Amino acid sequence: MIIGVPKEIKRDEYRVGILPVGVEELTLAGHRVLIEAGAGMGSGLTDDDYLQHGAEMLATAEELYGQAEMILKVKEPQPDERKLLRRGQIVFTYFHFAADRQLTEDVLNSGAFAVAYETLRDDRGRLPLLTPMSEVAGRMSIQEGAKYLERPQMGRGILLGGVPGVEPAHITILGGGIVGSNAGKIAAGFNASISILDVDMDRLRYLDDIMPPNVTVLVSDRHTIRAQLRQADLVIGSVLIPGARAPHLIARDDLKLMKPGSVIIDVAIDQGGCVATSRPTTHSDPTFIVDDVVHYCVTNMPGAVGRTSTFALCNVTLPWALRIANLGLVRAANEIPPIARAINAYAGEVTNRRVAEAFGLPYNPRFER
Ligand SMILES: NC(=O)c1ccc[n+]([C@@H]2O[C@H](COP(=O)([O-])OP(=O)(O)OC[C@H]3O[C@@H](n4cnc5c(N)ncnc54)[C@H](O)[C@@H]3O)[C@@H](O)[C@H]2O)c1
């Protein structure tokens, strides 16, 4: 198969869809890998790194989309990229169709086969191509929180770990899933005082077993959340109800309970955010202030640490890309159910029930597993 990896063109996106080792694995398996010149630069990977491991370099996206049978990338195709998609071309990337009708219509009209990272679900119900980005965002949330608690960034002027004789910061983490547990782990290493709140008792028991003593796990209810807001210097929003908009766990009035200069990092902003006053922001203008509380609501946090995120993402996507390249998409879908579940659009038809429902489009269950 001819596999093409374009340079990402979405704003603030520094990741790339393949590592040099991926080029080597695919070429060893008998495939050709085309890379758009400069595709890896945002992640510190040079054209030479790819050439040395068997890639062929192309100067433009037009040439790449024109030749590749499978496009391997990171973000959903942007309007200019959608014009280049061809009927029967496999596109393996994040799509998040349900959030964007125009994207859905353009991809359907192209007749391309859309294989979405975010719906590749294994037999235990896990989403292995989403997990690494939650790990990145969770760990990064503490790093960003530490930065915005600094006074020049409009924060309270608090050092997460305190010093001998001075209290550490208190961090409240709403949701103890992948993002929340990774945030908790990093915050614990900073010596902060941490509370993780969740509604899933099994999850709380598990976190209680594995977390160090400066992490307390609590049931997430209205009273506990309000008590935490009075205490918190930093709040991490990391709840998820799969397929639904994030619940507003912090109402507008609740901000008055918080200390001036405290910081909210609403990681769940990509699902609407779990704070009533949150609105999406970008890496170039990441924060805003409401009622003296700093809000950070960047929707693509992993993009800022492109190199780490590229490695984390490609580590998990390559084995699936190899399977699709080796077997062809239809045989791969027939033999490997997670790949079947990842196919959202096939030759102009919607093959994912939720996407069809989101836009009232006809659903073709040919890949239902
Ligand atoms: N902004 C970004 O760049 C970025 C990056 C990665 C992930 N995310 C988002 O972060 C969010 C969390 O992702 P995840 O992978 O950790 O999900 P997850 O499913 O692993 O964890 C979510 C947790 O929230 C808990 N929860 C549900 N309702 C709750 C409530 N009322 N109170 C407290 N906890 C509650 C669940 O029990 C679960 O443990 C998602 O919206 C995800 O899309 C954002």
PDB file of C-alpha atoms in Angstrom, residues 124-320:
ATOM      1  CA  ARG A 124     -12.974  -4.286  26.737  1.00  0.00           C
ATOM      2  CA  GLY A 125     -14.633  -1.011  25.712  1.00  0.00           C
ATOM      3  CA  ARG A 126     -11.431   1.041  25.919  1.00  0.00           C
ATOM      4  CA  LEU A 127     -10.377   3.677  23.391  1.00  0.00           C
ATOM      5  CA  PRO A 128      -6.641   2.979  22.993  1.00  0.00           C
ATOM      6  CA  LEU A 129      -6.008   5.810  20.510  1.00  0.00           C
ATOM      7  CA  LEU A 130      -7.529   8.440  22.837  1.00  0.00           C
ATOM      8  CA  THR A 131      -5.794   7.312  26.043  1.00  0.00           C
ATOM      9  CA  PRO A 132      -2.306   8.730  25.339  1.00  0.00           C
ATOM     10  CA  MET A 133      -3.687  12.206  24.634  1.00  0.00           C
ATOM     11  CA  SER A 134      -5.591  12.130  27.938  1.00  0.00           C
ATOM     12  CA  GLU A 135      -2.370  11.086  29.650  1.00  0.00           C
ATOM     13  CA  VAL A 136      -0.578  14.057  28.067  1.00  0.00           C
ATOM     14  CA  ALA A 137      -3.363  16.533  28.919  1.00  0.00           C
ATOM     15  CA  GLY A 138      -3.636  15.257  32.499  1.00  0.00           C
ATOM     16  CA  ARG A 139       0.075  15.581  33.188  1.00  0.00           C
ATOM     17  CA  MET A 140       0.247  18.909  31.383  1.00  0.00           C
ATOM     18  CA  SER A 141      -2.696  20.342  33.351  1.00  0.00           C
ATOM     19  CA  ILE A 142      -0.541  20.517  36.501  1.00  0.00           C
ATOM     20  CA  GLN A 143       2.358  22.122  34.608  1.00  0.00           C
ATOM     21  CA  GLU A 144      -0.028  24.774  33.206  1.00  0.00           C
ATOM     22  CA  GLY A 145      -1.730  25.206  36.574  1.00  0.00           C
ATOM     23  CA  ALA A 146       1.641  25.819  38.248  1.00  0.00           C
ATOM     24  CA  LYS A 147       2.455  28.443  35.621  1.00  0.00           C
ATOM     25  CA  TYR A 148      -0.845  30.352  35.890  1.00  0.00           C
ATOM     26  CA  LEU A 149      -0.728  30.344  39.711  1.00  0.00           C
ATOM     27  CA  GLU A 150       2.317  32.585  39.386  1.00  0.00           C
ATOM     28  CA  ARG A 151       1.586  36.234  40.123  1.00  0.00           C
ATOM     29  CA  PRO A 152       2.822  37.657  36.771  1.00  0.00           C
ATOM     30  CA  GLN A 153       0.288  35.315  35.083  1.00  0.00           C
ATOM     31  CA  MET A 154      -2.494  36.799  37.303  1.00  0.00           C
ATOM     32  CA  GLY A 155      -2.479  33.834  39.706  1.00  0.00           C
ATOM     33  CA  ARG A 156      -2.364  33.894  43.521  1.00  0.00           C
ATOM     34  CA  GLY A 157       1.400  33.658  43.613  1.00  0.00           C
ATOM     35  CA  ILE A 158       1.458  30.123  45.007  1.00  0.00           C
ATOM     36  CA  LEU A 159       4.181  27.506  44.664  1.00  0.00           C
ATOM     37  CA  LEU A 160       2.550  24.059  44.263  1.00  0.00           C
ATOM     38  CA  GLY A 161       4.787  22.306  46.764  1.00  0.00           C
ATOM     39  CA  GLY A 162       5.117  25.146  49.296  1.00  0.00           C
ATOM     40  CA  VAL A 163       8.401  25.143  51.236  1.00  0.00           C
ATOM     41  CA  PRO A 164       9.271  24.007  54.782  1.00  0.00           C
ATOM     42  CA  GLY A 165       7.128  26.141  57.083  1.00  0.00           C
ATOM     43  CA  VAL A 166       4.674  27.182  54.322  1.00  0.00           C
ATOM     44  CA  GLU A 167       1.596  25.240  53.204  1.00  0.00           C
ATOM     45  CA  PRO A 168       1.575  23.611  49.759  1.00  0.00           C
ATOM     46  CA  ALA A 169      -1.155  24.425  47.222  1.00  0.00           C
ATOM     47  CA  HIS A 170      -4.449  22.553  47.414  1.00  0.00           C
ATOM     48  CA  ILE A 171      -5.501  20.990  44.102  1.00  0.00           C
ATOM     49  CA  THR A 172      -9.009  19.707  43.427  1.00  0.00           C
ATOM     50  CA  ILE A 173      -9.375  17.278  40.528  1.00  0.00           C
ATOM     51  CA  LEU A 174     -12.943  16.760  39.275  1.00  0.00           C
ATOM     52  CA  GLY A 175     -13.029  13.303  37.628  1.00  0.00           C
ATOM     53  CA  GLY A 176     -10.484  10.584  38.370  1.00  0.00           C
ATOM     54  CA  GLY A 177     -10.272   8.908  34.942  1.00  0.00           C
ATOM     55  CA  ILE A 178      -7.214   8.967  32.667  1.00  0.00           C
ATOM     56  CA  VAL A 179      -6.798  12.782  32.747  1.00  0.00           C
ATOM     57  CA  GLY A 180      -7.566  13.047  36.476  1.00  0.00           C
ATOM     58  CA  SER A 181      -5.327  10.208  37.619  1.00  0.00           C
ATOM     59  CA  ASN A 182      -2.399  11.489  35.536  1.00  0.00           C
ATOM     60  CA  ALA A 183      -2.931  14.977  36.944  1.00  0.00           C
ATOM     61  CA  GLY A 184      -3.057  13.507  40.454  1.00  0.00           C
ATOM     62  CA  LYS A 185       0.138  11.565  39.985  1.00  0.00           C
ATOM     63  CA  ILE A 186       2.125  14.583  38.764  1.00  0.00           C
ATOM     64  CA  ALA A 187       0.623  16.900  41.403  1.00  0.00           C
ATOM     65  CA  ALA A 188       1.561  14.390  44.091  1.00  0.00           C
ATOM     66  CA  GLY A 189       5.159  14.504  42.872  1.00  0.00           C
ATOM     67  CA  PHE A 190       5.104  18.288  43.351  1.00  0.00           C
ATOM     68  CA  ASN A 191       4.209  17.703  47.026  1.00  0.00           C
ATOM     69  CA  ALA A 192       0.879  19.524  46.715  1.00  0.00           C
ATOM     70  CA  SER A 193      -2.197  18.564  48.738  1.00  0.00           C
ATOM     71  CA  ILE A 194      -4.679  16.891  46.363  1.00  0.00           C
ATOM     72  CA  SER A 195      -8.303  15.764  46.357  1.00  0.00           C
ATOM     73  CA  ILE A 196      -9.649  13.678  43.471  1.00  0.00           C
ATOM     74  CA  LEU A 197     -13.461  13.579  43.186  1.00  0.00           C
ATOM     75  CA  ASP A 198     -15.376  10.970  41.186  1.00  0.00           C
ATOM     76  CA  VAL A 199     -18.828   9.362  41.130  1.00  0.00           C
ATOM     77  CA  ASP A 200     -17.529   5.869  40.372  1.00  0.00           C
ATOM     78  CA  MET A 201     -16.865   4.100  43.693  1.00  0.00           C
ATOM     79  CA  ASP A 202     -14.771   1.358  42.074  1.00  0.00           C
ATOM     80  CA  ARG A 203     -12.567   4.008  40.510  1.00  0.00           C
ATOM     81  CA  LEU A 204     -12.234   5.802  43.880  1.00  0.00           C
ATOM     82  CA  ARG A 205     -11.223   2.541  45.584  1.00  0.00           C
ATOM     83  CA  TYR A 206      -8.625   1.890  42.899  1.00  0.00           C
ATOM     84  CA  LEU A 207      -7.189   5.425  43.150  1.00  0.00           C
ATOM     85  CA  ASP A 208      -7.132   5.138  46.931  1.00  0.00           C
ATOM     86  CA  ASP A 209      -4.979   2.005  46.564  1.00  0.00           C
ATOM     87  CA  ILE A 210      -2.450   3.398  44.108  1.00  0.00           C
ATOM     88  CA  MET A 211      -2.108   7.096  44.989  1.00  0.00           C
ATOM     89  CA  PRO A 212       0.453   8.415  47.512  1.00  0.00           C
ATOM     90  CA  PRO A 213      -0.665   9.775  50.919  1.00  0.00           C
ATOM     91  CA  ASN A 214      -0.943  13.408  49.797  1.00  0.00           C
ATOM     92  CA  VAL A 215      -3.886  12.399  47.544  1.00  0.00           C
ATOM     93  CA  THR A 216      -7.352  12.022  49.093  1.00  0.00           C
ATOM     94  CA  VAL A 217     -10.217  10.513  47.084  1.00  0.00           C
ATOM     95  CA  LEU A 218     -13.732  11.849  47.650  1.00  0.00           C
ATOM     96  CA  VAL A 219     -17.215  11.276  46.299  1.00  0.00           C
ATOM     97  CA  SER A 220     -18.218  13.961  43.829  1.00  0.00           C
ATOM     98  CA  ASP A 221     -21.432  15.570  45.029  1.00  0.00           C
ATOM     99  CA  ARG A 222     -22.657  19.134  45.236  1.00  0.00           C
ATOM    100  CA  HIS A 223     -21.592  19.709  48.865  1.00  0.00           C
ATOM    101  CA  THR A 224     -18.134  18.191  48.497  1.00  0.00           C
ATOM    102  CA  ILE A 225     -17.484  20.205  45.344  1.00  0.00           C
ATOM    103  CA  ARG A 226     -18.490  23.459  47.062  1.00  0.00           C
ATOM    104  CA  ALA A 227     -16.336  22.675  50.112  1.00  0.00           C
ATOM    105  CA  GLN A 228     -13.401  21.961  47.807  1.00  0.00           C
ATOM    106  CA  LEU A 229     -13.848  25.213  45.878  1.00  0.00           C
ATOM    107  CA  ARG A 230     -13.366  27.217  49.102  1.00  0.00           C
ATOM    108  CA  GLN A 231     -10.087  25.425  49.712  1.00  0.00           C
ATOM    109  CA  ALA A 232      -8.633  25.037  46.221  1.00  0.00           C
ATOM    110  CA  ASP A 233      -5.811  27.053  44.676  1.00  0.00           C
ATOM    111  CA  LEU A 234      -6.039  25.000  41.478  1.00  0.00           C
ATOM    112  CA  VAL A 235      -9.026  23.094  40.051  1.00  0.00           C
ATOM    113  CA  ILE A 236      -8.639  20.557  37.238  1.00  0.00           C
ATOM    114  CA  GLY A 237     -11.838  19.779  35.263  1.00  0.00           C
ATOM    115  CA  SER A 238     -11.491  16.223  33.963  1.00  0.00           C
ATOM    116  CA  VAL A 239     -14.949  14.622  33.980  1.00  0.00           C
ATOM    117  CA  LEU A 240     -16.349  12.675  31.083  1.00  0.00           C
ATOM    118  CA  ILE A 241     -19.718  11.125  30.450  1.00  0.00           C
ATOM    119  CA  PRO A 242     -19.009   9.267  27.178  1.00  0.00           C
ATOM    120  CA  GLY A 243     -20.908  10.657  24.226  1.00  0.00           C
ATOM    121  CA  ALA A 244     -22.512  13.467  26.272  1.00  0.00           C
ATOM    122  CA  ARG A 245     -21.756  17.096  26.940  1.00  0.00           C
ATOM    123  CA  ALA A 246     -19.693  17.529  30.133  1.00  0.00           C
ATOM    124  CA  PRO A 247     -21.899  18.288  33.189  1.00  0.00           C
ATOM    125  CA  HIS A 248     -21.481  21.765  34.720  1.00  0.00           C
ATOM    126  CA  LEU A 249     -20.093  20.842  38.129  1.00  0.00           C
ATOM    127  CA  ILE A 250     -19.149  24.480  38.870  1.00  0.00           C
ATOM    128  CA  ALA A 251     -21.952  27.009  38.398  1.00  0.00           C
ATOM    129  CA  ARG A 252     -21.353  30.686  37.735  1.00  0.00           C
ATOM    130  CA  ASP A 253     -22.225  31.610  41.368  1.00  0.00           C
ATOM    131  CA  ASP A 254     -19.783  29.026  42.717  1.00  0.00           C
ATOM    132  CA  LEU A 255     -16.843  31.119  41.486  1.00  0.00           C
ATOM    133  CA  LYS A 256     -17.543  33.499  44.417  1.00  0.00           C
ATOM    134  CA  LEU A 257     -16.551  30.688  46.778  1.00  0.00           C
ATOM    135  CA  MET A 258     -13.079  30.563  45.252  1.00  0.00           C
ATOM    136  CA  LYS A 259     -10.050  32.558  46.350  1.00  0.00           C
ATOM    137  CA  PRO A 260      -9.040  35.487  44.106  1.00  0.00           C
ATOM    138  CA  GLY A 261      -6.223  34.403  41.803  1.00  0.00           C
ATOM    139  CA  SER A 262      -7.086  30.721  41.947  1.00  0.00           C
ATOM    140  CA  VAL A 263      -6.884  28.831  38.658  1.00  0.00           C
ATOM    141  CA  ILE A 264      -9.223  26.472  36.801  1.00  0.00           C
ATOM    142  CA  ILE A 265      -7.769  24.235  34.075  1.00  0.00           C
ATOM    143  CA  ASP A 266     -10.889  22.899  32.334  1.00  0.00           C
ATOM    144  CA  VAL A 267      -9.459  19.986  30.362  1.00  0.00           C
ATOM    145  CA  ALA A 268     -12.997  18.755  29.603  1.00  0.00           C
ATOM    146  CA  ILE A 269     -13.548  21.868  27.458  1.00  0.00           C
ATOM    147  CA  ASP A 270     -13.451  19.691  24.318  1.00  0.00           C
ATOM    148  CA  GLN A 271     -16.770  18.229  25.538  1.00  0.00           C
ATOM    149  CA  GLY A 272     -18.145  21.668  26.430  1.00  0.00           C
ATOM    150  CA  GLY A 273     -16.309  22.085  29.764  1.00  0.00           C
ATOM    151  CA  CYS A 274     -17.421  21.267  33.323  1.00  0.00           C
ATOM    152  CA  VAL A 275     -17.467  24.911  34.481  1.00  0.00           C
ATOM    153  CA  ALA A 276     -20.382  27.199  33.527  1.00  0.00           C
ATOM    154  CA  THR A 277     -18.016  30.087  32.744  1.00  0.00           C
ATOM    155  CA  SER A 278     -15.627  28.091  30.529  1.00  0.00           C
ATOM    156  CA  ARG A 279     -15.265  28.861  26.834  1.00  0.00           C
ATOM    157  CA  PRO A 280     -12.764  27.378  24.373  1.00  0.00           C
ATOM    158  CA  THR A 281      -9.361  29.105  24.100  1.00  0.00           C
ATOM    159  CA  THR A 282      -6.195  28.540  22.059  1.00  0.00           C
ATOM    160  CA  HIS A 283      -2.504  28.175  22.878  1.00  0.00           C
ATOM    161  CA  SER A 284      -1.856  31.686  21.589  1.00  0.00           C
ATOM    162  CA  ASP A 285      -4.424  33.167  24.030  1.00  0.00           C
ATOM    163  CA  PRO A 286      -5.030  30.417  26.591  1.00  0.00           C
ATOM    164  CA  THR A 287      -6.596  32.172  29.586  1.00  0.00           C
ATOM    165  CA  PHE A 288      -9.280  34.651  30.631  1.00  0.00           C
ATOM    166  CA  ILE A 289     -10.512  35.833  34.017  1.00  0.00           C
ATOM    167  CA  VAL A 290     -14.019  35.701  35.476  1.00  0.00           C
ATOM    168  CA  ASP A 291     -14.667  36.876  39.052  1.00  0.00           C
ATOM    169  CA  ASP A 292     -10.905  36.950  39.754  1.00  0.00           C
ATOM    170  CA  VAL A 293     -10.548  33.272  38.819  1.00  0.00           C
ATOM    171  CA  VAL A 294      -8.116  32.453  35.993  1.00  0.00           C
ATOM    172  CA  HIS A 295      -9.692  30.073  33.429  1.00  0.00           C
ATOM    173  CA  TYR A 296      -7.503  27.996  31.080  1.00  0.00           C
ATOM    174  CA  CYS A 297      -9.632  26.207  28.467  1.00  0.00           C
ATOM    175  CA  VAL A 298      -7.376  25.125  25.593  1.00  0.00           C
ATOM    176  CA  THR A 299      -9.150  22.485  23.516  1.00  0.00           C
ATOM    177  CA  ASN A 300      -6.025  20.808  22.108  1.00  0.00           C
ATOM    178  CA  MET A 301      -3.595  20.850  25.012  1.00  0.00           C
ATOM    179  CA  PRO A 302      -1.364  18.018  23.634  1.00  0.00           C
ATOM    180  CA  GLY A 303      -0.599  20.154  20.555  1.00  0.00           C
ATOM    181  CA  ALA A 304       1.689  22.398  22.652  1.00  0.00           C
ATOM    182  CA  VAL A 305       3.965  19.515  23.608  1.00  0.00           C
ATOM    183  CA  GLY A 306       4.043  18.244  20.043  1.00  0.00           C
ATOM    184  CA  ARG A 307       7.106  16.091  20.365  1.00  0.00           C
ATOM    185  CA  THR A 308       5.917  14.122  23.402  1.00  0.00           C
ATOM    186  CA  SER A 309       2.418  13.893  21.932  1.00  0.00           C
ATOM    187  CA  THR A 310       3.654  12.729  18.529  1.00  0.00           C
ATOM    188  CA  PHE A 311       5.640   9.920  20.110  1.00  0.00           C
ATOM    189  CA  ALA A 312       2.748   8.996  22.440  1.00  0.00           C
ATOM    190  CA  LEU A 313       0.228   8.979  19.581  1.00  0.00           C
ATOM    191  CA  CYS A 314       2.363   7.190  16.988  1.00  0.00           C
ATOM    192  CA  ASN A 315       3.333   4.506  19.518  1.00  0.00           C
ATOM    193  CA  VAL A 316      -0.313   3.445  19.596  1.00  0.00           C
ATOM    194  CA  THR A 317      -1.446   4.176  16.015  1.00  0.00           C
ATOM    195  CA  LEU A 318       1.341   2.374  14.138  1.00  0.00           C
ATOM    196  CA  PRO A 319       0.267  -1.228  14.935  1.00  0.00           C
ATOM    197  CA  TRP A 320      -3.252  -0.461  13.629  1.00  0.00           C
TER     198      TRP A 320
END
